[in-house]
């Protein structure tokens, strides 16, 4: 659960830029603002009505509802266009122990709210019969096999029968809720194929617009010859002639009610009564005429949208973005053109830590809530740090969004290309507002530019590497994922009854911002350094190794291994990687995690790699929890310095002076953060460096003792044995 002062409610919607969803969201945000609640909206971008393999990955944004930050969830069920997506979302929320409310839905066993659609349509019919005195009315509804289509028809039938007016099947026209249905009906009226009634009720605005547009160029005059009324006001009336009379389905009130229900469940406060009934919006398609108040609101919205559309069209955002050569250039371009998004207060770029490698077809490209991520501040309501912030996917965002202030109306939109997810943008509003279709254009430019940047990274890597092979990583010469999988399968086939297969997975550079394109040369050199360490270890145990994705490596060997054997190999491997010169300088301590498995011939090898990946992600999550400490970065700087140079004259008082830290709380805070006292950690750093020198050099024990800060060689040997269970020489000469 969220531990912040303000509750956080997640909203699952689709294509949040659409008019209908914006109405609903403004109601949600307005009520949340009133009740002191934060909102996190999760929305896809395209939301195709049918399954699309190219954009399926955008719906992974809904996996974020598993975050422990969320105190409740609202699902705008009607916005989810195809059944498979609805079913997947229901799977995501199935085991969540928080209040969940569905809007625009009727689902057994769920809290569902909706406007009274039948009552709405009855109000429209009464307007035509009672206000205008019409007796001959047609109804255009949705598909014939759709339940809501028949509900809307029956609402009109009930009013007509109450007034003793004829209403038969010849007055019902089935369509598809889109423009072309209205156009086809207009053709029937124009040609005389269908008798012209006094009025037509179109049960959504799109069909009404199609009817109006087609009739405009013919002899049927609106409203003199025919009155037309729409339903579900979508705010596009001024684009059609005459201005449509329509009925406003009160989506905003539905949004308010959803928030009120969750607030009541969270606090125990009485449920507020909220009227969700809609209202007529007069126009010129009936004789009522346009009401200025509504027209003024629509024109203001359209003018603002037009202005921002022209800004996007006339600006050179796309040219600037695609020419970026580094992630820092890219962030500056986003900052320079953030004004193209109307009323947004904050923009944050959240990328998977290994986003540059997302083009790889990797079995570990599935993400868990423990997946490490990097957050870059683009703009924010208040001043904030420009340093990247690290967090895990399940956190949604860092504990403190830099510069975000204390009010968060956040929109999460996916960043993806070619079927690969890179992360997501967070758009922050400090007032109850939503983004529109113009923002989607900005988003598309941003995503395309990021993909171009990733491709530039690939090209730079290829230029620096040689010995290309279908089964080998280009930078390191290690097996790539496909090559390692093939070799692993062969090794499994060779296992005898007494033998097993040892697997060790290594994840490096946790929470290190070296995915930056402008540090790619450094990253390649570090890759090569790590591969040397892996090859050295693999040679000792007669195994083989691979790089299966960015910063993720694996070693395998067949033999008669025990758990103790594997523990010793992992210890040595961790030492030689973490203390290799480039790694310890650039990445430091607490950035390397490992997992292992011992597998017999009967076990399923395919399950091992995902299982080890999840083990490592769990360890990353534990580290992430440590990093929440306010002084973590300051104390990590001390710790990294100590592990790089343990032979220095380290003591708590000198450290406090050097790093300008308060001595009074230093010892307690250090142990609170790292789970070990400063003095014990100093000993561990010296023993770790001693292990590294024993494994990688031939220098003698006295020299190693001196380099690690020991003035007494015998004391060093006694302490080494006490902590490792063996002597320095035995450790150096062991075969594993």
XYZ file of C-alpha atoms in Angstrom:
736
model
C 0.000 0.000 0.000
C 1.014 3.625 -0.529
C 2.663 5.084 2.563
C 2.490 8.728 1.466
C 0.309 11.380 3.110
C -2.069 11.528 0.131
C -3.798 8.390 -1.177
C -2.931 7.408 -4.757
C -5.670 6.052 -7.038
C -4.732 4.412 -10.328
C -6.929 4.860 -13.386
C -6.871 2.314 -16.192
C -8.125 3.921 -19.377
C -7.315 3.776 -23.087
C -6.400 6.566 -25.467
C -6.824 9.166 -22.761
C -6.593 11.943 -25.374
C -10.074 11.128 -26.714
C -12.930 13.506 -25.889
C -15.016 10.923 -24.016
C -12.129 9.865 -21.782
C -11.062 13.456 -21.145
C -14.555 14.249 -19.845
C -14.427 11.263 -17.504
C -10.886 12.032 -16.351
C -11.654 15.665 -15.593
C -14.408 14.459 -13.281
C -11.988 12.031 -11.613
C -9.294 14.680 -11.175
C -11.715 17.369 -9.941
C -13.095 15.125 -7.197
C -9.564 13.919 -6.322
C -8.453 17.548 -6.023
C -11.349 18.249 -3.675
C -10.596 15.200 -1.494
C -6.785 15.534 -1.412
C -6.081 12.431 -3.508
C -3.334 11.859 -6.091
C -4.159 10.194 -9.406
C -1.998 7.971 -11.640
C -3.566 7.418 -15.080
C -2.317 4.463 -17.140
C -3.222 4.750 -20.811
C -2.129 3.299 -24.105
C -1.661 5.547 -27.156
C -3.325 3.884 -30.152
C -6.022 1.602 -28.664
C -6.977 -0.155 -31.884
C -10.419 -1.778 -31.943
C -8.850 -5.084 -33.009
C -5.671 -6.834 -31.918
C -2.531 -5.339 -33.474
C 0.777 -7.183 -33.123
C 2.729 -3.982 -33.863
C 1.230 -2.091 -30.923
C 0.457 -4.921 -28.490
C 3.422 -3.894 -26.364
C 1.769 -0.550 -25.527
C -0.678 -2.419 -23.299
C 2.149 -3.506 -20.977
C 1.624 -0.093 -19.371
C -1.282 -1.663 -17.492
C 1.074 -4.007 -15.637
C 1.985 -1.000 -13.495
C -1.253 -1.463 -11.522
C 0.624 -4.107 -9.507
C 2.503 -1.283 -7.777
C 2.268 -1.215 -4.000
C 1.887 2.560 -4.205
C -1.740 2.292 -5.339
C -4.575 2.542 -2.813
C -7.412 1.982 -5.286
C -8.152 1.548 -8.987
C -10.741 2.949 -11.399
C -11.212 1.124 -14.711
C -12.932 2.979 -17.561
C -14.205 -0.247 -19.030
C -15.882 1.208 -22.120
C -12.590 2.666 -23.399
C -10.967 -0.792 -23.688
C -11.751 -1.640 -27.281
C -11.309 -5.385 -27.641
C -12.143 -8.312 -25.387
C -8.636 -9.726 -25.059
C -7.415 -6.441 -23.594
C -10.317 -6.399 -21.134
C -9.568 -9.983 -20.094
C -5.861 -9.212 -19.584
C -6.634 -6.238 -17.392
C -9.016 -8.304 -15.301
C -6.159 -10.796 -14.796
C -3.886 -7.947 -13.645
C -6.339 -6.822 -10.968
C -7.606 -10.258 -9.919
C -5.457 -10.618 -6.797
C -5.231 -6.952 -5.790
C -6.501 -6.263 -2.279
C -7.565 -2.649 -2.859
C -10.901 -1.027 -3.802
C -11.649 -1.292 -7.541
C -14.437 0.517 -9.393
C -15.524 -0.018 -13.014
C -17.175 2.768 -14.980
C -19.448 2.233 -17.988
C -19.792 -1.457 -17.167
C -22.064 -4.044 -15.603
C -19.933 -6.918 -14.281
C -21.019 -9.527 -11.771
C -19.299 -9.287 -8.398
C -17.707 -5.902 -9.182
C -18.420 -2.337 -8.099
C -19.750 -0.768 -11.304
C -21.223 2.670 -12.006
C -22.706 4.126 -15.142
C -25.030 6.807 -16.325
C -28.575 5.671 -16.883
C -28.341 5.351 -20.655
C -32.017 4.455 -21.022
C -33.062 7.490 -19.007
C -30.786 9.691 -21.147
C -32.328 8.528 -24.429
C -35.819 8.859 -22.958
C -34.996 12.511 -22.193
C -33.969 13.012 -25.822
C -37.220 11.423 -27.048
C -39.293 13.552 -24.661
C -37.555 16.666 -25.977
C -38.746 15.815 -29.490
C -42.304 14.802 -28.523
C -43.031 17.276 -25.724
C -40.990 20.357 -26.684
C -41.246 20.143 -30.476
C -44.464 18.124 -30.778
C -43.054 15.559 -33.211
C -44.989 12.347 -33.795
C -42.831 10.653 -36.463
C -39.323 9.824 -35.203
C -36.600 7.514 -36.518
C -33.786 6.147 -34.349
C -30.313 5.280 -35.604
C -28.553 2.975 -33.156
C -25.512 0.677 -33.119
C -25.033 -2.893 -34.382
C -28.079 -5.145 -34.311
C -26.328 -7.743 -32.131
C -25.280 -5.155 -29.532
C -27.151 -4.991 -26.226
C -26.725 -1.241 -25.831
C -28.148 -0.728 -29.327
C -31.439 -2.292 -28.232
C -31.471 -0.475 -24.865
C -31.370 2.846 -26.710
C -34.119 1.820 -29.124
C -36.384 0.580 -26.328
C -35.990 3.908 -24.511
C -37.476 5.731 -27.515
C -40.171 3.100 -27.976
C -41.295 3.519 -24.360
C -41.740 7.281 -24.709
C -43.571 6.949 -28.030
C -45.945 4.325 -26.635
C -46.615 6.423 -23.518
C -47.835 9.163 -25.840
C -49.791 6.826 -28.065
C -47.528 7.426 -31.063
C -46.562 4.894 -33.716
C -43.076 3.430 -33.451
C -42.330 0.279 -35.413
C -39.328 -1.612 -36.760
C -39.422 0.618 -39.852
C -38.389 3.490 -37.543
C -35.207 1.677 -36.385
C -31.935 1.885 -38.340
C -28.926 -0.173 -37.212
C -25.450 1.257 -37.793
C -21.952 1.013 -36.326
C -21.638 4.177 -34.199
C -19.431 5.808 -36.856
C -19.765 8.538 -39.521
C -20.437 6.183 -42.433
C -23.642 4.891 -40.814
C -25.090 8.420 -40.841
C -23.927 8.969 -44.418
C -25.669 5.783 -45.560
C -28.899 6.813 -43.833
C -28.718 10.220 -45.545
C -28.441 8.462 -48.932
C -31.631 6.538 -48.173
C -33.513 9.746 -47.293
C -32.157 11.606 -50.330
C -33.006 8.803 -52.751
C -36.454 8.290 -51.288
C -35.653 4.694 -50.375
C -36.622 5.559 -46.801
C -39.492 7.898 -45.922
C -38.319 11.160 -44.375
C -39.543 11.452 -40.753
C -39.935 14.640 -38.750
C -36.878 13.868 -36.614
C -33.994 11.443 -36.209
C -32.334 10.479 -32.938
C -28.738 9.368 -33.562
C -27.575 7.494 -30.477
C -24.087 8.932 -30.741
C -22.665 12.143 -32.223
C -20.467 10.466 -34.835
C -23.444 9.015 -36.697
C -25.277 12.361 -36.392
C -22.310 14.192 -37.934
C -22.217 11.761 -40.836
C -25.927 12.380 -41.439
C -25.551 16.185 -41.261
C -22.524 16.278 -43.555
C -24.153 14.197 -46.261
C -27.409 16.172 -46.207
C -25.636 19.545 -46.392
C -25.250 19.492 -50.174
C -28.814 18.310 -50.908
C -32.330 19.733 -50.803
C -33.177 18.464 -47.321
C -32.835 21.446 -44.983
C -32.036 21.081 -41.303
C -34.081 21.690 -39.141
C -36.921 22.883 -41.417
C -37.312 19.548 -43.216
C -35.682 17.277 -40.649
C -34.631 17.663 -37.020
C -31.526 15.728 -35.894
C -30.408 15.136 -32.303
C -27.210 13.366 -31.214
C -26.062 11.731 -28.000
C -22.767 11.636 -26.025
C -21.497 15.122 -26.796
C -17.907 14.841 -28.090
C -17.144 18.535 -28.646
C -16.849 18.645 -32.447
C -20.123 20.393 -33.276
C -18.611 23.495 -34.901
C -17.004 21.359 -37.602
C -20.431 20.426 -38.965
C -23.422 22.392 -40.220
C -25.808 23.173 -38.768
C -24.545 23.002 -35.176
C -25.889 19.769 -33.718
C -28.330 19.561 -30.832
C -27.084 16.751 -28.639
C -27.354 15.234 -25.187
C -24.444 15.410 -22.768
C -23.934 12.086 -21.071
C -22.545 13.133 -17.693
C -19.193 11.390 -17.813
C -17.613 13.917 -15.471
C -20.119 13.020 -12.741
C -19.351 9.316 -13.263
C -15.662 10.089 -12.705
C -16.471 12.055 -9.554
C -18.623 9.225 -8.221
C -15.892 6.621 -8.843
C -13.413 8.629 -6.755
C -16.005 9.224 -4.038
C -16.691 5.468 -3.755
C -13.002 4.625 -3.326
C -12.509 7.492 -0.875
C -15.416 6.187 1.195
C -13.969 2.647 1.204
C -10.508 3.896 2.207
C -11.614 6.287 4.950
C -14.973 4.922 6.093
C -16.520 8.346 5.416
C -20.166 8.379 4.258
C -20.611 8.075 0.505
C -21.463 11.398 -1.134
C -24.541 11.577 -3.334
C -23.591 12.614 -6.861
C -26.183 13.217 -9.562
C -25.066 11.536 -12.787
C -27.998 12.559 -14.969
C -27.150 14.348 -18.197
C -28.591 17.367 -19.983
C -29.508 18.679 -23.424
C -27.050 20.905 -25.281
C -29.148 22.933 -27.736
C -28.003 23.569 -31.288
C -29.355 24.566 -34.692
C -30.243 21.040 -35.833
C -33.513 21.564 -33.960
C -35.477 24.808 -33.651
C -34.197 25.481 -30.117
C -31.106 27.204 -31.483
C -27.553 27.355 -30.140
C -27.006 28.275 -26.495
C -23.962 30.567 -26.321
C -22.591 29.168 -23.062
C -21.916 25.734 -24.535
C -20.758 27.051 -27.894
C -18.291 29.423 -26.198
C -16.721 26.524 -24.273
C -16.377 24.429 -27.425
C -14.886 27.286 -29.450
C -12.349 28.050 -26.712
C -11.236 24.407 -26.672
C -10.999 24.274 -30.470
C -9.029 27.530 -30.709
C -6.523 26.351 -28.125
C -6.138 23.031 -29.903
C -5.685 24.840 -33.228
C -2.998 27.114 -31.762
C -1.033 24.195 -30.339
C -1.451 22.209 -33.555
C 0.059 25.099 -35.514
C 2.904 25.414 -33.002
C 3.690 21.726 -33.485
C 3.404 21.959 -37.264
C 5.521 25.096 -37.653
C 8.169 24.171 -35.077
C 11.259 22.081 -35.747
C 10.916 19.683 -32.815
C 11.235 16.613 -35.022
C 14.387 17.891 -36.751
C 16.006 18.816 -33.430
C 15.059 15.549 -31.734
C 16.255 13.117 -34.402
C 19.674 14.801 -34.681
C 20.510 14.193 -30.993
C 23.726 12.266 -30.471
C 23.406 11.548 -26.755
C 20.776 11.079 -24.100
C 21.662 14.486 -22.649
C 21.096 16.105 -26.084
C 17.771 14.287 -26.274
C 16.635 15.535 -22.867
C 17.561 19.122 -23.814
C 15.467 18.807 -26.997
C 12.473 17.591 -24.960
C 12.956 20.496 -22.566
C 13.152 23.036 -25.393
C 9.894 21.824 -26.928
C 7.907 20.966 -23.800
C 5.843 24.127 -24.424
C 4.087 22.234 -27.230
C 2.051 20.306 -24.634
C -0.831 22.372 -23.359
C -0.990 23.120 -19.601
C 1.441 20.357 -18.587
C 3.382 21.098 -15.394
C 5.897 18.259 -15.344
C 7.395 15.759 -17.773
C 9.559 12.825 -16.658
C 11.293 10.275 -18.860
C 11.399 6.828 -17.223
C 13.529 4.268 -19.080
C 14.395 0.653 -18.362
C 17.992 0.652 -17.274
C 18.980 -1.407 -20.329
C 16.671 0.387 -22.771
C 19.468 0.592 -25.361
C 19.370 -3.200 -25.692
C 15.611 -3.438 -26.191
C 16.115 -4.339 -29.865
C 17.485 -7.739 -28.840
C 15.017 -10.616 -29.085
C 15.651 -11.767 -25.571
C 13.774 -14.155 -23.358
C 14.589 -11.855 -20.461
C 12.786 -8.951 -22.149
C 9.815 -9.632 -19.879
C 9.733 -7.241 -16.961
C 8.894 -7.701 -13.318
C 8.101 -5.056 -10.730
C 11.715 -5.315 -9.570
C 13.128 -4.227 -12.952
C 15.580 -1.318 -12.406
C 14.683 1.956 -14.113
C 16.100 5.454 -14.553
C 14.047 8.663 -14.289
C 15.129 11.876 -16.028
C 13.454 15.179 -15.195
C 12.454 17.093 -18.326
C 10.424 19.887 -16.688
C 8.752 20.130 -13.290
C 6.488 22.559 -11.385
C 9.298 23.352 -8.961
C 13.077 23.334 -9.206
C 14.509 19.828 -9.066
C 17.718 17.902 -9.550
C 18.837 17.155 -13.106
C 20.659 14.050 -11.926
C 18.971 10.803 -13.026
C 16.988 9.128 -10.259
C 16.915 5.341 -9.914
C 13.929 3.233 -8.910
C 12.264 -0.086 -9.633
C 9.343 -0.558 -11.996
C 6.969 -1.497 -9.207
C 7.566 1.864 -7.535
C 6.124 3.640 -10.634
C 8.541 6.529 -10.044
C 11.284 7.512 -7.577
C 10.149 8.167 -4.011
C 10.470 11.862 -4.749
C 9.859 12.941 -8.333
C 12.439 15.740 -8.679
C 10.648 19.087 -8.566
C 7.159 17.544 -8.605
C 5.859 19.299 -5.499
C 3.092 17.820 -3.369
C 0.229 17.426 -5.856
C 0.404 14.678 -8.434
C -2.038 14.142 -11.258
C 0.151 11.825 -13.296
C -0.347 10.265 -16.734
C 1.746 7.219 -17.646
C 2.110 6.650 -21.406
C 4.250 3.855 -22.915
C 7.439 4.380 -24.898
C 7.859 1.601 -27.436
C 9.051 0.881 -30.956
C 9.225 -2.215 -33.147
C 7.437 -4.267 -30.521
C 9.926 -3.371 -27.737
C 9.100 -1.385 -24.615
C 11.694 1.206 -23.560
C 9.820 2.648 -20.567
C 7.217 5.382 -20.217
C 6.684 9.114 -19.969
C 5.027 10.619 -16.914
C 3.066 13.817 -17.616
C 2.189 15.764 -14.485
C -0.646 18.227 -13.996
C -1.108 20.258 -10.818
C -4.702 21.200 -11.689
C -7.498 18.845 -12.843
C -6.534 18.716 -16.490
C -5.848 16.152 -19.206
C -3.708 15.974 -22.313
C -5.206 16.015 -25.799
C -4.489 14.648 -29.274
C -1.854 17.340 -29.910
C 0.256 15.871 -27.093
C 0.118 12.508 -28.856
C 1.943 14.068 -31.829
C 4.638 15.309 -29.426
C 4.850 11.825 -27.933
C 5.261 10.173 -31.343
C 8.111 12.522 -32.279
C 9.800 11.836 -28.922
C 9.538 8.060 -29.277
C 10.790 8.061 -32.877
C 13.756 10.222 -31.878
C 14.597 7.853 -29.023
C 14.505 4.916 -31.440
C 16.849 6.795 -33.806
C 19.165 7.428 -30.858
C 19.165 3.729 -30.012
C 19.963 2.870 -33.634
C 22.890 5.304 -33.570
C 24.091 3.477 -30.484
C 23.897 0.163 -32.364
C 25.869 1.582 -35.288
C 28.549 3.015 -32.984
C 28.856 -0.339 -31.251
C 29.231 -2.192 -34.540
C 31.910 0.214 -35.718
C 33.919 -0.430 -32.550
C 33.518 -4.198 -32.695
C 34.702 -6.922 -35.018
C 34.397 -10.696 -35.452
C 30.676 -10.536 -36.048
C 28.941 -13.860 -35.596
C 25.400 -15.106 -35.483
C 26.109 -16.776 -32.139
C 28.530 -14.328 -30.497
C 28.219 -10.916 -28.917
C 29.954 -8.402 -31.141
C 31.674 -6.416 -28.387
C 32.961 -9.185 -26.131
C 33.169 -12.326 -28.231
C 31.062 -14.151 -25.621
C 28.139 -16.257 -26.752
C 25.045 -14.157 -27.349
C 21.671 -15.405 -26.129
C 21.105 -17.716 -29.085
C 24.646 -19.072 -28.995
C 24.540 -19.636 -25.240
C 21.156 -21.377 -25.467
C 22.470 -23.742 -28.136
C 25.595 -24.536 -26.110
C 23.511 -25.053 -22.986
C 21.250 -27.530 -24.747
C 24.295 -29.509 -25.896
C 25.725 -29.523 -22.370
C 22.443 -30.858 -20.945
C 22.481 -33.769 -23.374
C 25.949 -34.795 -22.170
C 25.048 -34.966 -18.480
C 25.494 -38.378 -16.858
C 23.560 -39.596 -13.845
C 26.055 -38.257 -11.298
C 26.760 -34.968 -13.039
C 24.917 -31.706 -12.807
C 25.007 -28.389 -14.591
C 26.111 -25.291 -12.697
C 24.649 -21.953 -13.822
C 25.766 -18.571 -12.482
C 24.038 -15.392 -13.647
C 25.736 -12.020 -13.186
C 23.951 -8.654 -13.354
C 26.329 -5.699 -13.419
C 26.007 -1.937 -13.245
C 22.820 -1.818 -11.188
C 21.615 1.791 -10.944
C 24.533 3.051 -13.034
C 23.643 5.582 -15.697
C 26.046 4.148 -18.280
C 23.235 3.360 -20.729
C 23.816 6.906 -21.933
C 24.800 7.044 -25.569
C 27.465 9.622 -24.819
C 29.182 7.046 -22.572
C 28.961 4.207 -25.055
C 32.713 3.953 -25.585
C 33.176 3.536 -21.830
C 30.397 0.943 -21.772
C 32.053 -1.117 -24.516
C 35.417 -1.052 -22.725
C 33.755 -2.119 -19.493
C 31.957 -4.919 -21.340
C 35.313 -6.213 -22.532
C 36.775 -5.989 -19.014
C 33.862 -7.967 -17.570
C 34.091 -10.577 -20.338
C 37.768 -11.119 -19.460
C 36.733 -11.826 -15.854
C 34.056 -14.251 -17.008
C 36.385 -16.077 -19.380
C 38.984 -16.389 -16.632
C 36.437 -17.978 -14.288
C 34.929 -20.198 -16.983
C 38.386 -21.549 -17.819
C 38.939 -22.570 -14.188
C 35.726 -24.638 -14.023
C 35.950 -25.858 -17.634
C 32.775 -24.048 -18.604
C 31.509 -21.480 -21.081
C 29.910 -18.066 -20.729
C 27.645 -15.662 -22.557
C 26.154 -12.204 -22.576
C 22.408 -12.613 -22.941
C 21.452 -8.931 -22.717
C 22.923 -5.600 -21.712
C 24.672 -5.970 -18.316
C 23.422 -9.546 -17.950
C 25.953 -12.386 -18.210
C 25.901 -16.105 -17.489
C 28.397 -18.927 -16.928
C 27.657 -22.650 -17.250
C 29.735 -25.736 -16.537
C 29.029 -29.449 -16.319
C 30.483 -31.661 -13.592
C 29.894 -32.918 -10.073
C 29.394 -29.591 -8.351
C 28.171 -28.980 -4.811
C 26.518 -25.881 -3.368
C 29.822 -25.083 -1.606
C 31.682 -25.263 -4.929
C 29.279 -22.802 -6.536
C 29.449 -20.445 -3.559
C 33.255 -20.316 -3.895
C 33.091 -19.699 -7.662
C 30.577 -16.898 -7.143
C 32.755 -15.347 -4.463
C 35.781 -15.307 -6.737
C 33.816 -14.055 -9.726
C 32.260 -11.238 -7.736
C 35.665 -10.206 -6.428
C 37.452 -10.071 -9.783
C 34.609 -8.198 -11.507
C 33.812 -5.694 -8.765
C 37.497 -4.866 -8.191
C 38.624 -4.763 -11.806
C 40.035 -1.257 -12.445
C 37.400 0.235 -14.731
C 34.463 -1.333 -12.936
C 35.347 -0.258 -9.413
C 36.131 3.262 -10.652
C 32.981 3.799 -12.745
C 30.342 1.648 -11.080
C 31.479 1.137 -7.521
C 30.154 -1.103 -4.803
C 26.564 -2.443 -4.535
C 26.119 -2.575 -8.312
C 26.684 -6.293 -8.950
C 24.284 -9.143 -8.169
C 24.451 -12.856 -8.815
C 22.187 -15.899 -8.793
C 22.912 -19.583 -9.299
C 21.301 -22.929 -10.016
C 22.475 -26.548 -9.901
C 20.513 -28.558 -12.466
C 20.284 -32.287 -12.993
C 19.616 -33.966 -16.336
C 15.914 -34.400 -15.474
C 15.192 -30.722 -14.736
C 13.712 -28.206 -17.166
C 16.557 -25.940 -18.243
C 14.195 -23.435 -19.894
C 12.795 -22.355 -16.533
C 16.179 -21.649 -14.968
C 17.187 -18.423 -16.692
C 13.878 -16.608 -15.972
C 14.003 -17.895 -12.375
C 17.553 -16.603 -11.841
C 16.589 -13.280 -13.431
C 13.741 -12.942 -10.949
C 16.079 -13.850 -8.047
C 18.370 -11.012 -9.085
C 15.472 -8.610 -9.508
C 14.358 -9.388 -5.967
C 17.843 -8.498 -4.707
C 17.687 -5.281 -6.722
C 14.369 -4.488 -5.050
C 15.989 -4.928 -1.641
C 18.789 -2.569 -2.674
C 16.193 -0.125 -3.959
C 14.568 -0.078 -0.535
C 17.950 0.855 0.992
C 18.432 3.676 -1.498
C 15.342 5.439 -0.122
C 17.439 6.660 2.812
C 17.918 10.423 2.619
C 21.717 10.150 3.051
C 22.290 7.061 0.925
C 24.239 8.811 -1.842
C 26.520 10.649 0.592
C 27.387 7.495 2.485
C 27.733 5.443 -0.697
C 30.374 7.920 -1.836
C 32.307 7.183 1.364
C 31.893 3.433 0.947
C 32.995 3.423 -2.703
C 36.093 5.426 -1.822
C 36.932 2.965 0.943
C 36.539 -0.107 -1.275
C 38.646 1.481 -4.025
C 41.472 2.263 -1.618
C 41.181 0.162 1.570
C 44.877 0.636 2.333
C 44.257 4.280 3.194
C 44.220 5.477 6.786
C 40.471 5.126 7.254
C 38.748 6.017 10.498
C 35.332 7.442 11.292
C 36.498 10.855 12.507
C 38.779 11.479 9.514
C 36.019 10.350 7.146
C 33.577 12.800 8.712
C 36.058 15.638 8.206
C 36.861 14.659 4.599
C 33.232 14.322 3.552
C 31.850 17.046 5.850
C 29.538 14.681 7.688
C 28.338 14.894 11.284
C 30.392 12.531 13.458
C 27.627 12.215 16.041
C 25.299 10.279 13.747
C 27.827 8.867 11.290
C 28.303 5.420 12.826
C 24.591 4.751 13.457
C 23.533 6.038 10.044
C 26.204 4.002 8.240
C 25.024 0.776 9.872
C 21.376 1.665 9.265
C 22.006 2.095 5.534
C 24.433 -0.745 4.805
C 23.604 -3.210 7.579
C 27.205 -3.297 8.774
C 29.270 -1.013 10.979
C 31.848 1.280 9.414
C 34.681 -0.565 11.158
C 33.492 -4.015 10.053
C 32.951 -2.761 6.503
C 36.497 -1.398 6.456
C 37.757 -4.879 7.338
C 35.558 -6.412 4.624
C 36.903 -3.930 2.054
C 40.488 -4.869 2.937
C 39.783 -8.604 2.738
C 37.963 -8.107 -0.589
C 40.961 -6.269 -2.038
C 43.267 -8.966 -0.688
C 41.177 -11.620 -2.455
C 41.381 -9.655 -5.703
C 45.169 -9.375 -5.498
C 45.498 -13.055 -4.610
C 43.399 -14.052 -7.636
C 44.842 -11.677 -10.222
C 48.500 -11.141 -9.290
C 51.518 -13.128 -8.196
C 52.743 -10.649 -5.599
C 53.602 -12.067 -2.203
C 51.543 -12.110 0.972
C 53.609 -9.375 2.734
C 53.055 -6.959 -0.179
C 49.335 -7.758 -0.312
C 49.066 -7.247 3.434
C 50.693 -3.807 3.141
C 48.576 -2.755 0.113
C 45.409 -3.613 2.032
C 46.313 -1.426 4.997
C 47.801 -4.023 7.373
C 51.036 -3.168 9.152
C 51.243 -6.632 10.719
C 51.350 -9.499 8.188
C 50.461 -12.099 10.833
C 47.452 -10.100 11.933
C 46.338 -9.899 8.265
C 46.642 -13.690 7.837
C 44.759 -14.341 11.066
C 41.939 -11.960 10.093
C 41.774 -13.367 6.533
C 41.372 -16.898 7.846
C 38.818 -15.798 10.416
C 36.601 -14.248 7.709
C 37.125 -16.722 4.841
C 37.802 -20.010 6.581
C 41.073 -20.490 4.706
C 44.582 -19.050 4.466
C 45.566 -16.526 1.769
C 47.752 -19.114 -0.021
C 45.026 -21.759 0.058
C 42.536 -19.252 -1.328
C 44.937 -18.331 -4.167
C 45.755 -21.949 -5.041
C 42.266 -23.483 -4.804
C 41.090 -24.997 -8.099
C 37.656 -23.422 -7.790
